[in-house]
XYZ file of C-alpha atoms in Angstrom:
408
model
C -96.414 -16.382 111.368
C -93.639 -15.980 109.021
C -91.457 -18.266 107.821
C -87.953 -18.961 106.700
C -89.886 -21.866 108.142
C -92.230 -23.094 110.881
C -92.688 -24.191 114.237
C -93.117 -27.516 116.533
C -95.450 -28.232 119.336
C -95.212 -28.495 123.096
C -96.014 -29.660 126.514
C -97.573 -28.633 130.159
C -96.344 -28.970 134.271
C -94.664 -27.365 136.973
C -93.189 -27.970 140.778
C -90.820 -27.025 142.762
C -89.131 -28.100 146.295
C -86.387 -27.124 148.686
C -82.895 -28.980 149.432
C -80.304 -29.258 151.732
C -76.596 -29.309 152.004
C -73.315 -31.472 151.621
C -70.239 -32.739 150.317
C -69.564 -33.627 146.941
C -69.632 -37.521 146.002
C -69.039 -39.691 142.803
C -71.793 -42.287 141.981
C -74.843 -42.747 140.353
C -78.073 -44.910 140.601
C -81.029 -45.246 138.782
C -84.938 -44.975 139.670
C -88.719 -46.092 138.086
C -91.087 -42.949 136.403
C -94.702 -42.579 136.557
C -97.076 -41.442 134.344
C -97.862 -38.074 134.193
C -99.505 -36.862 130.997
C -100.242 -37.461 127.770
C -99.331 -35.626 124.731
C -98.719 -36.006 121.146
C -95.971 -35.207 118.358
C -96.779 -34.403 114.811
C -94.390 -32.967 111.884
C -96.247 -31.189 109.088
C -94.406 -29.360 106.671
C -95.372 -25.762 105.938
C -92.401 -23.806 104.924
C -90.559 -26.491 106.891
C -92.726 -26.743 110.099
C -92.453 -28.716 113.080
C -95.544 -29.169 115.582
C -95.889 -30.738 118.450
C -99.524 -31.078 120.121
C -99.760 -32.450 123.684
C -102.094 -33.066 126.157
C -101.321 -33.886 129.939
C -102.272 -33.149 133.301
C -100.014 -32.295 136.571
C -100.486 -31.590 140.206
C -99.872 -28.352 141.581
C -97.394 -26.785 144.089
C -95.209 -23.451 144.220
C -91.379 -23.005 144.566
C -88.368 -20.517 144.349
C -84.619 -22.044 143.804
C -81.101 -21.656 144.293
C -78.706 -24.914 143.166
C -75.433 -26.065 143.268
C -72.720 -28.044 140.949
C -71.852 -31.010 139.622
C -69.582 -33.108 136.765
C -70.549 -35.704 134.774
C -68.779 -37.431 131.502
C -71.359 -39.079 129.211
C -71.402 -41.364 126.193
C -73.350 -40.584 122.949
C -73.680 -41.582 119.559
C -73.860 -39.204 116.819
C -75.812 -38.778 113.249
C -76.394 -36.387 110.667
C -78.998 -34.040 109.421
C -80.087 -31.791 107.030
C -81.889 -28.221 107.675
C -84.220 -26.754 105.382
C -83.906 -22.730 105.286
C -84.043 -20.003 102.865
C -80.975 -18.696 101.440
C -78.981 -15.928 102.729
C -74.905 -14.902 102.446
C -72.540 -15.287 105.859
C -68.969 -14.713 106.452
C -66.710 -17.947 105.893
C -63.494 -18.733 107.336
C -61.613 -21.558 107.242
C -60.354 -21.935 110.559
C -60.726 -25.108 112.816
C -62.492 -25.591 116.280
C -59.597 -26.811 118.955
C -62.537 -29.463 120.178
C -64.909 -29.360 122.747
C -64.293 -28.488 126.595
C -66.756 -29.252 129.458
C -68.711 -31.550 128.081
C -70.565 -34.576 130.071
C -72.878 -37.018 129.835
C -74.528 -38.957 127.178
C -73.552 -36.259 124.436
C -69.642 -36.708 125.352
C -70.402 -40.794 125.608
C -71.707 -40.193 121.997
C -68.399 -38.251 121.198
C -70.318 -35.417 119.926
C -68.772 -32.997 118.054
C -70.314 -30.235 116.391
C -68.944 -28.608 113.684
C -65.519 -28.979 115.660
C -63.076 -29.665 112.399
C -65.063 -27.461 109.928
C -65.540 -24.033 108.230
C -66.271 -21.496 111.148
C -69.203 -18.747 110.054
C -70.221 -15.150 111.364
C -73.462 -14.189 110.606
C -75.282 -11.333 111.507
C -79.254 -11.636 109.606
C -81.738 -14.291 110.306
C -81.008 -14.936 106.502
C -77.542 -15.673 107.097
C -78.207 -17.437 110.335
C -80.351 -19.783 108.144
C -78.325 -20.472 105.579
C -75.660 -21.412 107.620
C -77.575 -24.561 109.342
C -78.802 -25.980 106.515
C -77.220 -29.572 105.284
C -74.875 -31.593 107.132
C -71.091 -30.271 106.829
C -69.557 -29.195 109.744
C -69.749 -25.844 110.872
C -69.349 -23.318 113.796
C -71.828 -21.095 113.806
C -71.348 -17.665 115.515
C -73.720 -14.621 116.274
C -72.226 -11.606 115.917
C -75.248 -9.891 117.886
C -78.891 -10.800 119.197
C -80.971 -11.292 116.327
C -84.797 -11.116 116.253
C -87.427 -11.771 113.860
C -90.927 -9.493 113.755
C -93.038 -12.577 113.965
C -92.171 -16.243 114.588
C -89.686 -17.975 112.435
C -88.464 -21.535 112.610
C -85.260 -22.267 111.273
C -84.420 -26.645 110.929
C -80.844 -26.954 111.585
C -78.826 -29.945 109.895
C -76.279 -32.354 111.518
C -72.804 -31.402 112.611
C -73.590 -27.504 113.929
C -72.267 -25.589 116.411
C -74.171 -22.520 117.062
C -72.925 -20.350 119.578
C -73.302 -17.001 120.444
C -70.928 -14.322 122.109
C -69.045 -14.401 125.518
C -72.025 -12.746 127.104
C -74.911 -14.038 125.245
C -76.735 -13.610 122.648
C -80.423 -13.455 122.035
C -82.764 -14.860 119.490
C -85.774 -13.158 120.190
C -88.625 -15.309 117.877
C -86.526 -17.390 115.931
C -87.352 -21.009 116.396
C -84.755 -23.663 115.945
C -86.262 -27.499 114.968
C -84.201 -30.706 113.748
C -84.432 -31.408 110.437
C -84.348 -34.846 109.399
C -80.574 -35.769 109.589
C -79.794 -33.839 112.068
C -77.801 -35.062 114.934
C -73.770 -34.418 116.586
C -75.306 -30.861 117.038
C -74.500 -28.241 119.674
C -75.951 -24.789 121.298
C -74.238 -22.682 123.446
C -74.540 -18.969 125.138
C -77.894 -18.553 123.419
C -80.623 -16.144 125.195
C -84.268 -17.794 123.764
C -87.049 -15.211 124.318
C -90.396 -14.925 122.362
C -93.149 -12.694 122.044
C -96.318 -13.183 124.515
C -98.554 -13.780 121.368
C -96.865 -17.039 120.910
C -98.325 -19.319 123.508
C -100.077 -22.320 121.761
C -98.899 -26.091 122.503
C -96.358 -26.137 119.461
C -94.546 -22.758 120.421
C -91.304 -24.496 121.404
C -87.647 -22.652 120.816
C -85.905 -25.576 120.816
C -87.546 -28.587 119.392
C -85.292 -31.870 118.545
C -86.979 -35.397 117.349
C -84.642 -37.034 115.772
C -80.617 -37.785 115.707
C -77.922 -38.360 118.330
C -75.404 -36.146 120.117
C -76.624 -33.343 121.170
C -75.461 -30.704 123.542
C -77.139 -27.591 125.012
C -75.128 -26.221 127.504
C -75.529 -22.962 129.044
C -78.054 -21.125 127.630
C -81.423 -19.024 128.789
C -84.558 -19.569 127.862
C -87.278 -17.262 129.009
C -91.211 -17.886 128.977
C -93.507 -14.637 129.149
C -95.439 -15.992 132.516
C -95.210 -12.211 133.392
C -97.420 -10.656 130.890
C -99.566 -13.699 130.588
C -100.114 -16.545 133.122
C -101.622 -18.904 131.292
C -100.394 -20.773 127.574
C -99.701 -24.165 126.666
C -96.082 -23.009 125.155
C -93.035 -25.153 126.202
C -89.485 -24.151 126.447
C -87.671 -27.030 125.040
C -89.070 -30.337 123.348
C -86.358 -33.301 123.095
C -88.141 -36.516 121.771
C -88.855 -38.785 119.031
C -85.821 -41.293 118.332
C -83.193 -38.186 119.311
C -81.103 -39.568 121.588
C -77.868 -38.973 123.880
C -78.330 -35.901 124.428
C -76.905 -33.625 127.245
C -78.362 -30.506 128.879
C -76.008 -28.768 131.178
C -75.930 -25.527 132.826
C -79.061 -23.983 131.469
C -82.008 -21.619 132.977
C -85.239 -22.119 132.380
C -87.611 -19.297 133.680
C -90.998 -17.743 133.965
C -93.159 -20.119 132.266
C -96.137 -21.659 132.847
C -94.395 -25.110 131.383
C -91.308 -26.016 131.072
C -89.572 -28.777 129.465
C -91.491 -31.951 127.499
C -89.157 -35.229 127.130
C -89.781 -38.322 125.272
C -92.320 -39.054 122.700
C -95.442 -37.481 124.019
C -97.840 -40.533 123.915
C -98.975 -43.255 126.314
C -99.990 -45.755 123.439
C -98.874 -49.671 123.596
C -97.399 -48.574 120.137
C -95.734 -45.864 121.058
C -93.826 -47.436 124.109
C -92.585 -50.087 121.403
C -91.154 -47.561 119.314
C -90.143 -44.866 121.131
C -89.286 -47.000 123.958
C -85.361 -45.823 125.399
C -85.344 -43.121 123.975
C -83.797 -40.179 124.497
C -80.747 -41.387 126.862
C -80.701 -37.813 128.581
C -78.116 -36.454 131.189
C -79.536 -33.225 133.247
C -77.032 -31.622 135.422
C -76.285 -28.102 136.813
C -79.823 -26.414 135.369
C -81.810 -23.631 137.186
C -85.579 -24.210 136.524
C -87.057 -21.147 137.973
C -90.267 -19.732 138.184
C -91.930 -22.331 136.488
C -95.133 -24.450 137.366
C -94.976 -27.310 135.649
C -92.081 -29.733 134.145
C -89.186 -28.439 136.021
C -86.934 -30.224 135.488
C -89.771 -31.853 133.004
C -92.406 -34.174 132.262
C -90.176 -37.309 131.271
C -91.878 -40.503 129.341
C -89.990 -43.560 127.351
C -86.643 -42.669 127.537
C -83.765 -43.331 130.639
C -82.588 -39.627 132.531
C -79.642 -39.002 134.649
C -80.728 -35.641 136.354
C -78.849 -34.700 139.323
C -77.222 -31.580 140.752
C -80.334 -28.668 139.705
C -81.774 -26.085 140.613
C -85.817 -26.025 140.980
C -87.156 -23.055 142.422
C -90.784 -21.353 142.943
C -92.633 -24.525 141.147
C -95.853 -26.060 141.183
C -94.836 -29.358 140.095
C -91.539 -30.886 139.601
C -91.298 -34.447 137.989
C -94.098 -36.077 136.162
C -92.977 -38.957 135.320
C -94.554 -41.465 132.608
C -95.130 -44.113 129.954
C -91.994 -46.395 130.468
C -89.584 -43.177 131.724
C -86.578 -44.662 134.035
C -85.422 -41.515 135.748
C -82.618 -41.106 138.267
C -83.069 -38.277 140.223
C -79.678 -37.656 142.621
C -78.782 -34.580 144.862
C -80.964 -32.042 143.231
C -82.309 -28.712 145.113
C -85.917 -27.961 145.435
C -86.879 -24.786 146.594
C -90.387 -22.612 147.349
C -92.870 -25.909 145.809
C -95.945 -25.655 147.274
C -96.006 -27.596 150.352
C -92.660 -28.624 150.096
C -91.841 -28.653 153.394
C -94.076 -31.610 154.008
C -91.470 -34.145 152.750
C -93.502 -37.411 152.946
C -96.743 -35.768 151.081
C -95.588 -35.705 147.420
C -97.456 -31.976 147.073
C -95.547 -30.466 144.165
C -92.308 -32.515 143.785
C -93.404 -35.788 141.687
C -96.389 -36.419 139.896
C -96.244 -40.328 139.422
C -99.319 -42.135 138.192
C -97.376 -45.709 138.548
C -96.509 -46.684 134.766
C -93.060 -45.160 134.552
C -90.307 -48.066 134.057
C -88.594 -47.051 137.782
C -88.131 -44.029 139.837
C -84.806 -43.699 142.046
C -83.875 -40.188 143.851
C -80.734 -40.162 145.959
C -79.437 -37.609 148.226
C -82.165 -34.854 146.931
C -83.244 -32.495 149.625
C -86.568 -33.626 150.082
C -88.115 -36.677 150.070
C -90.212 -38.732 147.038
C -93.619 -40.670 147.356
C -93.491 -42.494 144.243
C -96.091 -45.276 142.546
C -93.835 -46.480 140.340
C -90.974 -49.087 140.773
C -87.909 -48.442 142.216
C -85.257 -48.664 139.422
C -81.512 -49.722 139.551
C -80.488 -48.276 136.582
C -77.792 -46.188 136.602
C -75.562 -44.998 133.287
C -72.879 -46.852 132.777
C -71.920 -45.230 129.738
C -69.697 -42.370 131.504
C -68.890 -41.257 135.403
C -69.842 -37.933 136.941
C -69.247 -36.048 140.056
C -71.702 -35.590 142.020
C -72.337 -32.392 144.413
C -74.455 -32.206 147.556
C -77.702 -30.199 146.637
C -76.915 -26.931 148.580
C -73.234 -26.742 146.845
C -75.080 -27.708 143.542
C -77.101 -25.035 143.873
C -74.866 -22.223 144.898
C -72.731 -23.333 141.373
C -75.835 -23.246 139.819
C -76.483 -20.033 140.455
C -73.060 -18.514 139.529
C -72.861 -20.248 136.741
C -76.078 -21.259 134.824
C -77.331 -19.650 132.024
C -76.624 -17.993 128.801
C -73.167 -15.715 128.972
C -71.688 -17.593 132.382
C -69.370 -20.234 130.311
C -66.929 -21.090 127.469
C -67.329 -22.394 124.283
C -67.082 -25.855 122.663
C -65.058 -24.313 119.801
């Protein structure tokens, strides 16, 4: 591995069901999680390194997706954060962002900004790319082109970013991005995340944030390497710790054995007591496709608005655990493994009864949950909220890296 720094560690599931169609309504409500696995976060410092070792187990079932849209407004707090990366030059002007556009959820209840307000930076070299996210001042970040890296790099990215890349994407093929430890009011856009089939251990995670509030990660790809090799315990995005309102909107998530690990990745009495409510997370308009496990993710701890996604050609959906309050509202399931049996459970929840409360409203198939029904629902911000098949049909026009705007 080579490093400008290194990486964090990961998580394990996958599911998948199918959904049905209707009009468009505003509410929200609130539901009880299960447990599902158990894993565990750790932070060592190598050239700056982030790991994340997990443990877990998930039920099985097999899916393929389409999805529709949805709106939401959120709330968020921010923070700040500093990025440790070797030094490099980049382009500097001293223009302004004009603010942020399309934002919802928990990151725009949390008034997250970016580096909306600061320099603006072109950079064209991992170097530069680097340099640019270290320490805390505000800064919009822009690739030039796709960028990749020979073997695995992780870069830690400071508070106040905006990285973005063009109008139709732009990859980072083995660059790793991790929170440093001020980081926070930090957001990623148009970004293709692909990685090398060699890197398939527990802590190979592109996206890994632990700690700070506000983020946003909104429309972007990230691509697993299920195709070359079916098996790895490699995770596509980690968001846990004490991070916290945080926002993921219009993403894909694709051919990978697991998907996406959030909240602290332990069961423990003492981990629910410190970790407990955290992340607030809002999860609307994804595409998880061709996944196994954790689509839309193994959840513990924290409270999660996810409604109007895509989940397609799955395994297993939810798992659901250690204190995890999860609202699950007009999302599309499609080509789980036994999906069609609606009352069975096969491949759409995996609840072993010690979530905090479950809810799903309006999805189009049907939960058998252990855990307690919650009434939680955000009241931090409103959203709009689709009927599955319309969700999914926006979903699929409009998900992903290169299909939206920019914040800046």
């Amino acid at each position: 591995m080579t490093s400008l720094a290194t990486a964090p560690a990961s998580d394990n599931s996958t599911a998948k069901a199918t959904s049905p169609a209707a009009s468009s309504t505003t509410q929200s409500a609130g539901g009880n999680a299960t447990a599902a696995d158990t894993s565990a976060v750790s932070s060592t410092a190598g050239t700056t390194v982030s790991k994340l070792a997990t443990s877990q187990s998930a039920s099985d079932a097999v899916a393929s997706v389409s999805s529709s849209s949805s709106t939401s407004k959120v709330a968020s707090s921010s923070s700040t954060d500093k990025v440790a990366s070797s030094s490099a030059t980049s382009a500097v002007s001293a223009s302004k962002s004009s603010g942020l556009s399309g934002m919802t959820g928990f990151a725009k209840a949390a008034n997250t900004t970016g580096g909306a307000g600061g320099k603006v930076v072109t950079v064209s070299t991992v170097e530069e790319l680097q340099k640019s996210l270290e320490g805390d001042e505000p800064t919009t970040i822009k690739l030039s082109k796709d960028l990749s890296s020979a073997n695995k790099v992780v870069l830690k990215f400071g508070a106040n970013k905006t990285l973005e890349g063009t109008s139709e994407g732009t990859g980072l093929h083995n660059i790793y991005l991790a929170s440093d430890k001020t980081a926070g009011n930090d957001v990623f856009q148009n970004l293709n995340f692909t990685h090398d089939d060699r890197y398939r251990a527990n802590g190979d995670i592109p996206l890994f944030i632990s700690n700070g509030s506000g983020y946003w990660i909104d429309h972007n790809t990230f691509s697993g390497t299920k195709d070359k090799d079916a098996t790895g315990e490699d995770k596509l995005l980690y968001v846990g710790g004490k991070a916290d309102n945080v926002t993921l909107s219009n993403s894909v998530f694709k051919d990978n054995e697991y998907g996406v690990i959030l909240g602290q990745p332990d069961d423990s009495a003492s981990a629910k007591q410190t970790y407990g409510g955290y992340p607030r997370m809002t999860i609307a308009n994804n595409v998880f496709d061709n996944l196994d496990v954790r689509a839309p993710g193994l959840m513990r701890q924290g409270q999660f608005d996810v409604y109007n996604n895509t989940i397609n050609n799955f395994h297993l959906g939810y798992s659901i655990a250690s204190n995890a309050t999860v609202l699950s509202q007009s999302n599309y399931f499609h080509g789980g493994y036994d999906v069609n049996h609606k009352s069975s459970n096969a491949g759409v929840l995996d609840d072993k009864g010690d979530a905090a409360g479950f809810k799903d409203i309006g999805s189009n198939v049907s939960f058998k949950q252990k855990s307690a029904t919650t009434n939680w629902v955000p009241t931090e911000y409103s959203r709009t909220v689709k009927t599955p098949e319309a969700a999914n049909a926006y979903n699929l026009a409009n998900a992903g890296a290169g299909k939206g705007g920019f914040a800046s």
